[in-house]
Short mmCIF file of C-alpha atoms in Angstrom, two decimals:
data_model
loop_
_atom_site.label_atom_id
_atom_site.label_comp_id
_atom_site.label_asym_id
_atom_site.label_seq_id
_atom_site.Cartn_x
_atom_site.Cartn_y
_atom_site.Cartn_z
CA MET A 1 21.95 -156.76 192.56
CA ALA A 2 23.37 -159.49 190.29
CA GLN A 3 23.12 -163.09 191.46
CA VAL A 4 26.48 -164.81 191.93
CA ILE A 5 26.81 -168.58 191.76
CA ALA A 6 29.45 -170.34 193.90
CA THR A 7 30.89 -166.90 194.80
CA ARG A 8 32.42 -166.82 191.32
CA TYR A 9 29.95 -166.73 188.43
CA GLU A 10 27.89 -163.56 188.05
CA LEU A 11 24.66 -164.11 186.12
CA VAL A 12 24.15 -161.43 183.46
CA GLU A 13 21.18 -162.42 181.26
CA VAL A 14 19.02 -165.39 180.29
CA LEU A 15 19.96 -166.76 176.87
CA GLY A 16 17.17 -169.32 176.69
CA ARG A 17 14.81 -171.56 178.63
CA GLY A 18 13.70 -175.14 178.06
CA GLY A 19 12.30 -178.19 179.76
CA MET A 20 15.62 -178.92 181.48
CA GLY A 21 16.12 -175.36 182.82
CA ALA A 22 17.55 -172.03 181.75
CA VAL A 23 20.87 -171.05 180.17
CA TRP A 24 22.52 -167.82 181.36
CA ARG A 25 25.29 -165.64 180.06
CA ALA A 26 27.57 -165.11 183.04
CA HIS A 27 30.90 -163.54 184.01
CA ASP A 28 33.59 -165.68 185.58
CA ARG A 29 35.11 -163.31 188.13
CA THR A 30 38.09 -165.55 188.79
CA LEU A 31 39.29 -165.89 185.20
CA ASP A 32 37.63 -162.67 183.94
CA ARG A 33 35.85 -164.29 181.01
CA GLU A 34 32.30 -164.81 179.80
CA VAL A 35 30.77 -168.25 180.20
CA ALA A 36 27.41 -169.93 179.71
CA ILE A 37 25.77 -171.49 182.76
CA LYS A 38 22.96 -174.00 182.63
CA GLU A 39 20.58 -173.82 185.56
CA VAL A 40 19.19 -177.36 185.89
CA ALA A 41 15.47 -177.31 186.76
CA LEU A 42 13.94 -180.42 188.29
CA PRO A 43 10.28 -181.32 187.80
CA SER A 44 7.95 -180.60 190.68
CA GLY A 45 6.59 -183.35 192.91
CA LEU A 46 9.83 -185.28 193.40
CA ASP A 47 10.55 -186.70 196.81
CA GLU A 48 13.88 -186.21 198.54
CA ALA A 49 15.35 -189.46 197.24
CA GLN A 50 14.39 -188.60 193.67
CA VAL A 51 15.94 -185.16 193.97
CA GLU A 52 19.17 -186.70 195.21
CA ARG A 53 19.25 -189.18 192.36
CA SER A 54 18.60 -186.43 189.82
CA HIS A 55 21.39 -184.28 191.25
CA ALA A 56 23.74 -187.24 191.21
CA ARG A 57 22.88 -187.94 187.58
CA THR A 58 23.49 -184.34 186.59
CA LEU A 59 26.86 -184.26 188.32
CA ARG A 60 27.96 -187.52 186.75
CA GLU A 61 26.85 -186.50 183.29
CA ALA A 62 28.49 -183.09 183.57
CA ARG A 63 31.72 -184.87 184.45
CA SER A 64 31.28 -187.16 181.46
CA ALA A 65 30.74 -184.15 179.17
CA ALA A 66 33.82 -182.44 180.64
CA ARG A 67 35.90 -185.35 179.34
CA LEU A 68 35.14 -184.34 175.76
CA ASP A 69 37.65 -182.11 173.99
CA HIS A 70 36.51 -181.48 170.42
CA PRO A 71 35.99 -178.30 168.35
CA GLY A 72 32.47 -179.45 167.50
CA ILE A 73 31.41 -179.85 171.14
CA VAL A 74 30.77 -177.01 173.59
CA THR A 75 33.31 -177.44 176.40
CA VAL A 76 32.10 -178.00 179.98
CA TYR A 77 34.31 -176.03 182.41
CA ASP A 78 32.78 -176.68 185.79
CA VAL A 79 29.75 -177.97 187.70
CA VAL A 80 28.69 -176.45 191.02
CA GLU A 81 25.77 -176.61 193.45
CA GLU A 82 23.81 -173.52 194.45
CA ASP A 83 20.35 -173.13 195.98
CA GLY A 84 20.13 -176.90 196.28
CA ARG A 85 20.53 -177.65 192.56
CA PRO A 86 23.35 -178.17 190.05
CA TRP A 87 24.66 -175.44 187.70
CA ILE A 88 26.78 -176.46 184.70
CA VAL A 89 29.40 -173.94 183.56
CA MET A 90 30.21 -174.11 179.83
CA GLN A 91 32.03 -172.37 177.04
CA LEU A 92 30.00 -169.42 175.72
CA VAL A 93 29.49 -169.75 171.97
CA ARG A 94 28.09 -166.58 170.44
CA ALA A 95 26.00 -168.08 167.69
CA GLU A 96 22.42 -168.68 166.70
CA ALA A 97 20.89 -172.10 167.23
CA LEU A 98 19.80 -174.15 164.22
CA ASP A 99 16.13 -174.07 165.24
CA ALA A 100 16.20 -170.26 165.19
CA VAL A 101 17.85 -170.26 161.76
CA ILE A 102 15.18 -172.61 160.40
CA ALA A 103 12.43 -170.44 161.89
CA ARG A 104 13.89 -167.34 160.25
CA GLU A 105 15.06 -168.71 156.88
CA GLY A 106 12.82 -171.73 156.36
CA PRO A 107 14.18 -174.97 154.83
CA LEU A 108 17.93 -174.82 154.21
CA PRO A 109 19.70 -175.94 150.99
CA PRO A 110 20.80 -179.62 151.01
CA ARG A 111 24.49 -178.77 150.59
CA ARG A 112 24.44 -176.46 153.62
CA VAL A 113 22.62 -179.09 155.67
CA ALA A 114 25.17 -181.72 154.60
CA ALA A 115 28.00 -179.51 155.90
CA ILE A 116 26.20 -179.13 159.23
CA GLY A 117 25.69 -182.89 159.30
CA LEU A 118 29.39 -183.61 158.81
CA ASP A 119 30.34 -181.35 161.74
CA LEU A 120 27.75 -182.94 164.02
CA LEU A 121 28.69 -186.45 162.93
CA ASP A 122 32.33 -185.76 163.74
CA ALA A 123 31.36 -184.43 167.17
CA LEU A 124 29.19 -187.46 167.92
CA ARG A 125 31.96 -189.82 166.86
CA ALA A 126 34.28 -188.16 169.38
CA ALA A 127 31.66 -188.41 172.11
CA HIS A 128 30.85 -192.04 171.35
CA ALA A 129 34.55 -192.95 171.29
CA ALA A 130 34.75 -191.55 174.84
CA GLY A 131 31.74 -193.63 175.87
CA VAL A 132 29.33 -190.67 175.99
CA VAL A 133 25.86 -190.75 174.43
CA HIS A 134 24.21 -187.34 174.00
CA ARG A 135 20.53 -188.47 174.02
CA ASP A 136 19.12 -185.08 173.02
CA VAL A 137 20.48 -184.13 169.60
CA LYS A 138 18.05 -181.61 168.13
CA PRO A 139 18.12 -178.28 166.24
CA GLY A 140 17.94 -176.32 169.49
CA ASN A 141 21.17 -177.96 170.67
CA VAL A 142 23.09 -177.13 167.50
CA LEU A 143 24.87 -173.77 167.43
CA LEU A 144 26.04 -172.26 164.15
CA PRO A 145 29.08 -170.01 164.55
CA ARG A 146 30.43 -168.82 161.22
CA GLY A 147 31.44 -171.70 158.95
CA ARG A 148 30.78 -174.60 161.35
CA ALA A 149 28.27 -176.35 163.59
CA VAL A 150 28.76 -177.04 167.30
CA LEU A 151 26.83 -179.50 169.47
CA THR A 152 25.88 -178.32 172.94
CA ASP A 153 23.89 -179.39 176.00
CA PHE A 154 25.25 -182.72 177.09
CA GLY A 155 23.26 -182.14 180.28
CA ILE A 156 21.26 -185.34 179.84
CA ALA A 157 24.10 -187.29 178.28
CA THR A 158 25.07 -190.59 179.86
CA LEU A 159 28.20 -192.64 180.07
CA ALA A 160 27.80 -195.88 178.15
CA GLY A 161 27.61 -198.71 180.65
CA ASP A 162 26.65 -196.50 183.62
CA GLU A 163 23.59 -197.41 185.62
CA THR A 164 20.80 -195.02 184.72
CA LEU A 165 19.75 -192.57 187.41
CA THR A 166 16.74 -191.34 185.49
CA GLN A 167 13.38 -191.74 187.16
CA ALA A 168 11.69 -194.95 185.99
CA GLY A 169 9.30 -194.39 183.11
CA ALA A 170 10.49 -190.89 182.26
CA ILE A 171 11.27 -189.99 178.66
CA VAL A 172 14.68 -188.34 178.41
CA GLY A 173 15.15 -186.22 175.30
CA SER A 174 12.98 -184.16 172.95
CA PRO A 175 10.12 -186.36 171.62
CA ALA A 176 10.17 -184.86 168.11
CA TYR A 177 13.78 -186.08 167.65
CA LEU A 178 13.68 -189.16 169.85
CA ALA A 179 14.78 -192.52 168.45
CA PRO A 180 12.01 -195.17 168.41
CA GLU A 181 13.93 -197.37 170.86
CA GLN A 182 14.12 -194.50 173.34
CA ALA A 183 10.36 -194.02 173.05
CA ARG A 184 10.03 -197.67 174.04
CA HIS A 185 12.14 -196.94 177.15
CA GLN A 186 15.06 -198.96 175.85
CA LYS A 187 18.61 -197.92 176.56
CA ALA A 188 19.96 -195.08 174.43
CA THR A 189 22.99 -196.03 172.35
CA PRO A 190 25.22 -194.30 169.79
CA ALA A 191 22.72 -195.50 167.16
CA SER A 192 20.03 -193.49 169.00
CA ASP A 193 22.13 -190.33 168.59
CA LEU A 194 22.41 -191.11 164.87
CA TRP A 195 18.62 -191.27 164.58
CA SER A 196 18.36 -187.89 166.30
CA LEU A 197 21.05 -186.54 163.98
CA GLY A 198 18.92 -187.71 161.04
CA GLY A 199 15.88 -186.00 162.55
CA THR A 200 17.84 -182.79 163.03
CA LEU A 201 19.05 -182.78 159.41
CA TYR A 202 15.52 -183.66 158.26
CA ALA A 203 14.19 -180.58 160.07
CA ALA A 204 16.94 -178.40 158.58
CA VAL A 205 16.23 -179.35 154.96
CA GLU A 206 12.44 -179.83 155.20
CA GLY A 207 11.68 -177.02 157.67
CA ARG A 208 9.80 -179.34 160.03
CA PRO A 209 10.48 -182.39 162.25
CA PRO A 210 10.23 -185.93 160.82
CA TYR A 211 6.72 -186.37 162.25
CA ARG A 212 4.01 -183.72 161.88
CA ARG A 213 1.27 -184.61 164.39
CA PRO A 214 -1.32 -182.43 166.16
CA ASP A 215 -0.35 -183.36 169.73
CA MET A 216 2.15 -185.24 171.88
CA TRP A 217 0.06 -188.42 171.93
CA GLY A 218 -0.10 -188.54 168.15
CA LEU A 219 3.62 -187.84 167.94
CA MET A 220 4.53 -190.67 170.31
CA ALA A 221 2.17 -193.09 168.55
CA ALA A 222 3.75 -192.23 165.18
CA LEU A 223 7.24 -192.60 166.60
CA LEU A 224 6.41 -196.09 167.83
CA SER A 225 4.68 -197.36 164.70
CA ASP A 226 5.12 -195.13 161.62
CA ASP A 227 7.97 -194.24 159.29
CA PRO A 228 8.90 -190.54 159.14
CA ASP A 229 6.76 -188.35 156.91
CA PRO A 230 7.80 -188.39 153.21
CA LEU A 231 10.61 -186.08 152.19
CA GLU A 232 9.80 -183.19 149.84
CA ARG A 233 12.89 -180.98 149.66
CA ALA A 234 15.78 -183.23 150.70
CA GLY A 235 17.00 -183.92 147.15
CA PRO A 236 20.48 -185.49 147.35
CA LEU A 237 20.20 -185.84 151.14
CA THR A 238 17.44 -188.43 150.74
CA PRO A 239 19.68 -191.55 150.97
CA VAL A 240 21.47 -190.45 154.15
CA LEU A 241 18.22 -189.36 155.83
CA HIS A 242 16.53 -192.65 154.99
CA GLY A 243 19.56 -194.51 156.35
CA LEU A 244 19.81 -192.54 159.60
CA LEU A 245 16.05 -192.69 160.23
CA HIS A 246 15.78 -196.44 159.85
CA ARG A 247 13.53 -197.70 162.63
CA ASN A 248 15.70 -200.73 163.43
CA PRO A 249 18.89 -199.47 165.14
CA ASP A 250 20.80 -202.53 163.93
CA GLU A 251 20.08 -201.56 160.31
CA ARG A 252 20.63 -197.84 160.81
CA LEU A 253 23.31 -196.15 158.74
CA ARG A 254 26.80 -196.43 160.23
CA PRO A 255 28.90 -193.28 160.76
CA ASP A 256 31.39 -194.11 157.98
CA GLU A 257 28.65 -194.58 155.40
CA ALA A 258 26.80 -191.49 156.62
CA GLU A 259 29.99 -189.48 156.20
CA ARG A 260 30.49 -190.81 152.67
CA LEU A 261 26.97 -189.85 151.62
CA LEU A 262 27.19 -186.40 153.21
CA ARG A 263 30.50 -185.69 151.49
CA GLN A 264 28.96 -186.85 148.23
CA VAL A 265 26.34 -184.13 148.57
CA ILE A 266 28.94 -181.45 149.33
CA ASP A 267 31.35 -182.53 146.58
CA ALA A 268 28.71 -182.87 143.88
CA PRO A 269 28.83 -180.23 141.13
CA PRO A 270 26.04 -177.64 141.08
CA ALA A 271 22.76 -178.99 139.74
CA PRO A 272 22.75 -178.59 135.94
CA LEU A 273 19.99 -177.07 133.90
CA PRO A 274 17.36 -179.50 132.58
CA TYR A 275 18.99 -179.70 129.13
CA ALA A 276 22.48 -180.13 130.55
CA LEU A 277 22.03 -183.39 132.38
CA HIS A 278 24.94 -184.99 134.20
CA VAL A 279 24.79 -188.69 133.42
CA PRO A 280 26.97 -191.01 135.54
CA ARG A 281 27.01 -193.70 132.88
CA ASP A 282 28.02 -194.06 129.24
CA VAL A 283 25.08 -192.30 127.61
CA THR A 284 25.38 -189.36 125.22
CA LEU A 285 22.54 -186.85 125.32
CA PRO A 286 22.87 -184.13 122.67
CA ARG A 287 21.52 -180.68 123.48
CA PRO A 288 18.19 -180.25 121.68
CA VAL A 289 18.47 -177.92 118.71
CA PRO A 290 15.44 -175.72 117.93
CA GLN A 291 13.84 -176.81 114.65
CA PRO A 292 12.60 -174.12 112.26
CA THR A 293 9.06 -174.58 111.05
CA PRO A 294 9.30 -175.79 107.42
CA PRO A 295 7.12 -174.33 104.71
CA PRO A 296 4.42 -176.64 103.36
CA GLY A 297 5.07 -178.70 100.31
CA PRO A 298 8.19 -180.47 99.01
CA GLY A 299 11.63 -179.13 99.70
CA PRO A 300 14.52 -178.62 97.26
CA ARG A 301 14.98 -181.26 94.58
CA GLY A 302 11.64 -182.82 95.41
CA THR A 303 12.62 -184.01 98.89
CA PRO A 304 9.67 -184.55 101.25
CA PRO A 305 9.03 -181.86 103.87
CA PRO A 306 10.95 -182.34 107.11
CA ARG A 307 9.12 -184.02 109.95
CA PRO A 308 8.02 -181.77 112.82
CA ALA A 309 10.42 -181.67 115.76
CA ARG A 310 10.13 -184.83 117.85
CA TRP A 311 8.83 -184.36 121.36
CA ALA A 312 11.17 -185.10 124.24
CA LEU A 313 10.75 -186.12 127.84
CA ILE A 314 12.93 -183.66 129.77
CA ILE A 315 14.21 -185.05 133.05
CA PRO A 316 14.56 -182.21 135.59
CA ALA A 317 17.79 -181.75 137.54
CA GLY A 318 17.51 -183.35 140.97
CA VAL A 319 14.68 -185.69 140.00
CA PHE A 320 14.40 -188.72 142.26
CA SER A 321 16.46 -186.79 144.80
CA VAL A 322 19.48 -187.00 142.47
CA ALA A 323 20.10 -190.65 143.50
CA LEU A 324 17.60 -191.85 140.89
CA LEU A 325 18.49 -189.36 138.15
CA ALA A 326 20.65 -191.84 136.26
CA ALA A 327 17.78 -194.32 136.35
CA VAL A 328 15.55 -192.19 134.12
CA VAL A 329 17.98 -190.27 131.93
CA ALA A 330 17.85 -192.99 129.28
CA ILE A 331 14.19 -192.17 128.76
CA VAL A 332 15.28 -188.96 127.03
CA VAL A 333 16.95 -191.14 124.42
CA PHE A 334 14.08 -193.46 123.63
CA VAL A 335 11.31 -190.89 123.80
CA ASN A 336 13.16 -188.89 121.16
CA GLY A 337 12.43 -191.74 118.80
CA GLY A 338 9.26 -192.28 116.85
CA GLY A 339 7.54 -190.23 114.21
CA GLU A 340 4.27 -188.76 113.13
CA SER A 341 2.46 -190.63 110.39
CA GLY A 342 2.20 -194.31 109.68
CA ASP A 343 -0.08 -196.96 111.07
CA GLY A 344 -2.36 -194.71 113.14
CA PRO A 345 -2.86 -194.56 116.89
CA GLY A 346 -1.33 -197.45 118.78
CA GLY A 347 0.09 -199.08 115.67
CA SER A 348 3.46 -200.85 115.62
CA ARG A 349 4.73 -202.54 112.53
CA ALA A 350 7.61 -204.10 114.48
CA SER A 351 5.66 -205.81 117.22
CA GLY A 352 2.22 -206.06 115.68
CA GLY A 353 0.60 -205.15 119.02
CA PRO A 354 0.94 -206.88 122.38
CA ARG A 355 -0.02 -210.45 122.98
CA THR A 356 -0.30 -211.56 126.60
CA GLY A 357 -2.59 -214.54 126.47
CA SER A 358 -0.27 -217.43 125.63
CA ALA A 359 3.31 -218.49 126.05
CA ALA A 360 5.62 -219.84 123.43
CA SER A 361 6.00 -223.58 123.83
CA GLY A 362 8.64 -224.52 126.38
CA SER A 363 10.06 -221.03 126.72
CA GLY A 364 7.88 -219.53 129.46
CA VAL A 365 7.81 -216.34 127.40
CA PRO A 366 4.46 -215.02 126.09
CA THR A 367 3.85 -215.06 122.37
CA GLY A 368 5.08 -211.86 120.78
CA TYR A 369 7.86 -211.43 123.37
CA GLU A 370 11.42 -212.58 123.74
CA ARG A 371 13.57 -213.30 126.75
CA PHE A 372 16.06 -210.68 127.89
CA ARG A 373 18.70 -211.29 130.54
CA GLY A 374 20.25 -208.44 132.51
CA SER A 375 23.01 -208.73 135.08
CA GLU A 376 20.61 -209.60 137.90
CA PHE A 377 17.23 -210.17 136.25
CA VAL A 378 15.42 -211.83 133.37
CA VAL A 379 12.33 -210.41 131.71
CA ALA A 380 10.16 -210.75 128.61
CA LYS A 381 10.51 -207.77 126.27
CA PRO A 382 8.33 -207.11 123.21
CA LYS A 383 9.77 -208.91 120.22
CA GLY A 384 11.39 -206.55 117.71
CA TRP A 385 11.81 -203.65 120.15
CA THR A 386 15.29 -202.16 120.10
CA THR A 387 17.57 -202.44 123.14
CA ASP A 388 19.74 -199.63 124.42
CA GLY A 389 22.13 -200.28 127.31
CA SER A 390 23.20 -203.42 129.09
CA GLY A 391 23.44 -205.04 132.49
CA ASP A 392 20.83 -203.52 134.79
CA ASP A 393 20.36 -200.22 132.91
CA VAL A 394 18.38 -201.02 129.79
CA THR A 395 15.83 -199.24 127.61
CA PHE A 396 13.51 -201.03 125.17
CA LYS A 397 11.94 -198.94 122.40
CA ASP A 398 9.21 -199.57 119.88
CA PRO A 399 10.95 -198.96 116.52
CA SER A 400 7.77 -198.12 114.63
CA PRO A 401 8.03 -194.63 113.09
CA SER A 402 4.38 -194.01 113.97
CA VAL A 403 4.67 -194.72 117.70
CA ILE A 404 6.48 -193.06 120.59
CA ARG A 405 6.75 -195.44 123.52
CA GLY A 406 9.33 -197.32 125.49
CA ILE A 407 10.04 -199.21 128.68
CA ALA A 408 13.17 -198.80 130.78
CA ILE A 409 14.54 -200.68 133.77
CA GLN A 410 17.30 -199.16 135.83
CA ARG A 411 19.16 -199.88 139.03
CA PRO A 412 19.96 -196.63 140.87
CA SER A 413 23.58 -196.48 141.95
CA LEU A 414 23.88 -193.31 144.05
CA GLY A 415 23.20 -194.44 147.60
CA LEU A 416 19.70 -195.99 147.61
CA GLY A 417 19.83 -199.56 148.84
CA GLN A 418 17.80 -202.20 150.59
CA ASN A 419 16.87 -199.86 153.47
CA SER A 420 15.32 -197.26 151.18
CA ASP A 421 11.54 -197.10 151.14
CA PRO A 422 10.14 -197.07 147.58
CA GLY A 423 7.09 -195.12 148.70
CA ASP A 424 9.12 -192.31 150.25
CA ALA A 425 11.41 -191.99 147.24
CA LEU A 426 8.51 -191.93 144.79
CA ALA A 427 6.48 -189.49 146.91
CA THR A 428 9.44 -187.11 146.89
CA THR A 429 9.69 -187.48 143.14
CA ALA A 430 5.99 -186.75 142.63
CA THR A 431 6.38 -183.50 144.54
CA GLN A 432 9.38 -182.51 142.44
CA PHE A 433 7.50 -183.26 139.22
CA LYS A 434 4.58 -181.14 140.37
CA ASN A 435 6.80 -178.19 141.28
CA ASP A 436 8.83 -178.28 138.05
CA SER A 437 6.38 -176.90 135.50
CA SER A 438 9.15 -176.00 133.06
CA SER A 439 10.23 -179.63 132.68
CA TYR A 440 6.78 -181.23 132.79
CA PRO A 441 4.33 -178.64 131.40
CA GLU A 442 0.75 -179.29 132.47
CA TYR A 443 1.89 -182.05 134.85
CA ARG A 444 -1.10 -183.88 136.29
CA GLN A 445 -0.67 -186.67 138.80
CA GLU A 446 -3.25 -189.32 138.05
CA SER A 447 -2.48 -191.86 140.75
CA PHE A 448 0.03 -192.70 143.45
CA THR A 449 0.09 -196.06 145.21
CA ARG A 450 2.54 -196.42 148.08
CA HIS A 451 2.29 -200.15 148.79
CA ILE A 452 1.93 -202.68 145.96
CA PRO A 453 2.77 -206.35 146.66
CA TYR A 454 5.48 -207.24 144.17
CA LEU A 455 8.22 -209.88 144.01
CA GLY A 456 7.71 -210.84 147.64
CA ASP A 457 8.18 -207.24 148.82
CA ARG A 458 6.35 -203.98 148.39
CA ALA A 459 6.65 -201.51 145.53
CA ALA A 460 5.33 -198.01 144.86
CA GLU A 461 3.82 -196.70 141.65
CA LEU A 462 3.18 -193.25 140.21
CA GLN A 463 1.17 -192.42 137.08
CA PHE A 464 1.04 -188.94 135.59
CA ALA A 465 0.20 -187.03 132.43
CA PHE A 466 1.93 -184.02 130.92
CA THR A 467 2.31 -182.14 127.66
CA ARG A 468 5.48 -181.60 125.67
CA ASN A 469 5.70 -179.56 122.45
CA GLY A 470 1.91 -179.55 122.36
CA LYS A 471 1.70 -183.35 122.47
CA PRO A 472 -0.17 -185.05 125.35
CA ALA A 473 1.92 -187.75 127.04
CA ARG A 474 1.67 -190.14 129.96
CA ALA A 475 4.06 -192.09 132.15
CA ARG A 476 3.92 -194.82 134.76
CA VAL A 477 6.78 -195.40 137.18
CA ARG A 478 7.21 -198.40 139.48
CA LEU A 479 9.91 -198.44 142.17
CA PHE A 480 10.63 -201.84 143.71
CA ARG A 481 13.23 -204.08 145.30
CA LEU A 482 14.74 -207.13 143.66
CA ASP A 483 16.95 -209.30 145.84
CA GLY A 484 17.53 -206.38 148.21
CA ALA A 485 18.44 -203.82 145.52
CA LEU A 486 16.24 -200.94 144.44
CA TYR A 487 15.07 -200.92 140.80
CA LEU A 488 12.91 -198.68 138.68
CA ALA A 489 10.68 -199.61 135.73
CA LEU A 490 9.17 -196.87 133.61
CA LEU A 491 6.67 -196.73 130.75
CA VAL A 492 6.42 -193.52 128.71
CA THR A 493 4.13 -193.03 125.72
CA GLU A 494 2.21 -190.45 123.79
CA GLN A 495 -1.34 -190.14 125.11
CA LYS A 496 -2.80 -191.63 121.93
CA ASN A 497 -0.73 -194.80 122.42
CA TRP A 498 -1.42 -195.21 126.14
CA ASP A 499 -4.14 -197.87 126.18
CA ALA A 500 -2.34 -199.97 123.57
CA SER A 501 0.93 -199.68 125.52
CA LEU A 502 -0.25 -200.72 128.98
CA PRO A 503 -0.30 -204.48 128.19
CA TYR A 504 3.37 -204.28 127.24
CA PHE A 505 4.21 -202.80 130.62
CA GLU A 506 2.02 -205.25 132.55
CA THR A 507 3.64 -208.19 130.79
CA PHE A 508 7.07 -206.73 131.41
CA LEU A 509 6.38 -206.46 135.15
CA SER A 510 4.70 -209.85 135.45
CA THR A 511 7.60 -211.69 133.77
CA LEU A 512 10.42 -209.89 135.62
CA ARG A 513 12.40 -212.29 137.83
CA LYS A 514 15.78 -212.49 139.50
CA ALA A 515 18.28 -214.21 137.25
CA SER A 516 19.21 -217.68 138.45
#
């Protein structure tokens, strides 16, 4: 015989169970409609006073959830008591939960995750405007009916300003998606929901929660002291995830900025092919034209044989999680320079080789270098090297026809700011390089350093080797902050020029300063 709650709701089947109880599909006999009913389960061992407080909290929070009227929030219809415990009657949404979708499909595409994020963000804004904090945003509480995302289970939500009725010392919420301040038993706020939103989107695009630890103790310790694990698949979602998952709630991304970054992901054109780079600055990159292999000997009218095709550094679509793509596109231009024969390995008729031991009198610039001023920085560049670009997006190239090498400095402009961690961004990039064998054939990571003291802050550095058109090449990338803004410096050379080129890069980094 079917169980009937409050002489009205007939329980049909269990839809799911969790730490806070079970959810049933039920039939409302009075209105002849299907509903979802949450059976609130209390932990064992509570005394009578604790049970009363827990019931009071559930009733109050169900009433707070019933105040919310938004298409992105599952509607609460009723709350009743049966068998000495509360039952929350809700709208029945026939849809799969996000955690089930992730389990079945694996990591989801960034654009799809961004669309889910916009729906959830809109729902949370409505809840926060009504003074309601969810406190348990997670993939299991996100339902995905066709074309939209809906937030459910406000069963542990709280009215902002209400006295907490939760048992002292208890952790309310799912630890894997808990904000650090909640883990410290501080009051949950709208910013806490935004952290959990970031964790939910992280799980959707990466296929796992922000912290991968073997047990609950390790998870809680990481939540209290560590940054989330580095992103690998987030691509253009990286800036918004870094912003939402900032450990300090006061510096966490605000809803308006989160919305802007999510819409930027959705509105962006499809990722181009490696040779069809989208460059958000005034740089022209011609499509490489295959070069026929010339026959040996002089050409018509005694002209010398054409030079072999110059090797090119191909920047893969989505590199640096899209936000840093513009920062390295210029490298395609300067690496296409250089030639084959001339002064031999490491030679440079223009600069005559690096000199780092002495400074020109009164200038503070080492001998063999000259001062360059960008919009926000000054630096010593090798004397005689050509300059491409201006402001804070500049490439310096050795003009010698026998050498292929250059140094670039760029300021990313697509969402990475002072809250972005250089180590996370560079770790994501290293993974993308490794997985993109077509763009970096024979890619070999040689070193990765997450924390390098630099300019009063910390930087990250990646060094790797690869082969292009049969020519061994190497690169070193440093990501750092200068006066709160994120910058990138990059050295790229042929393998044969590597040792002779490193002093140029070291001098470049050591002389870089904020412009006064």
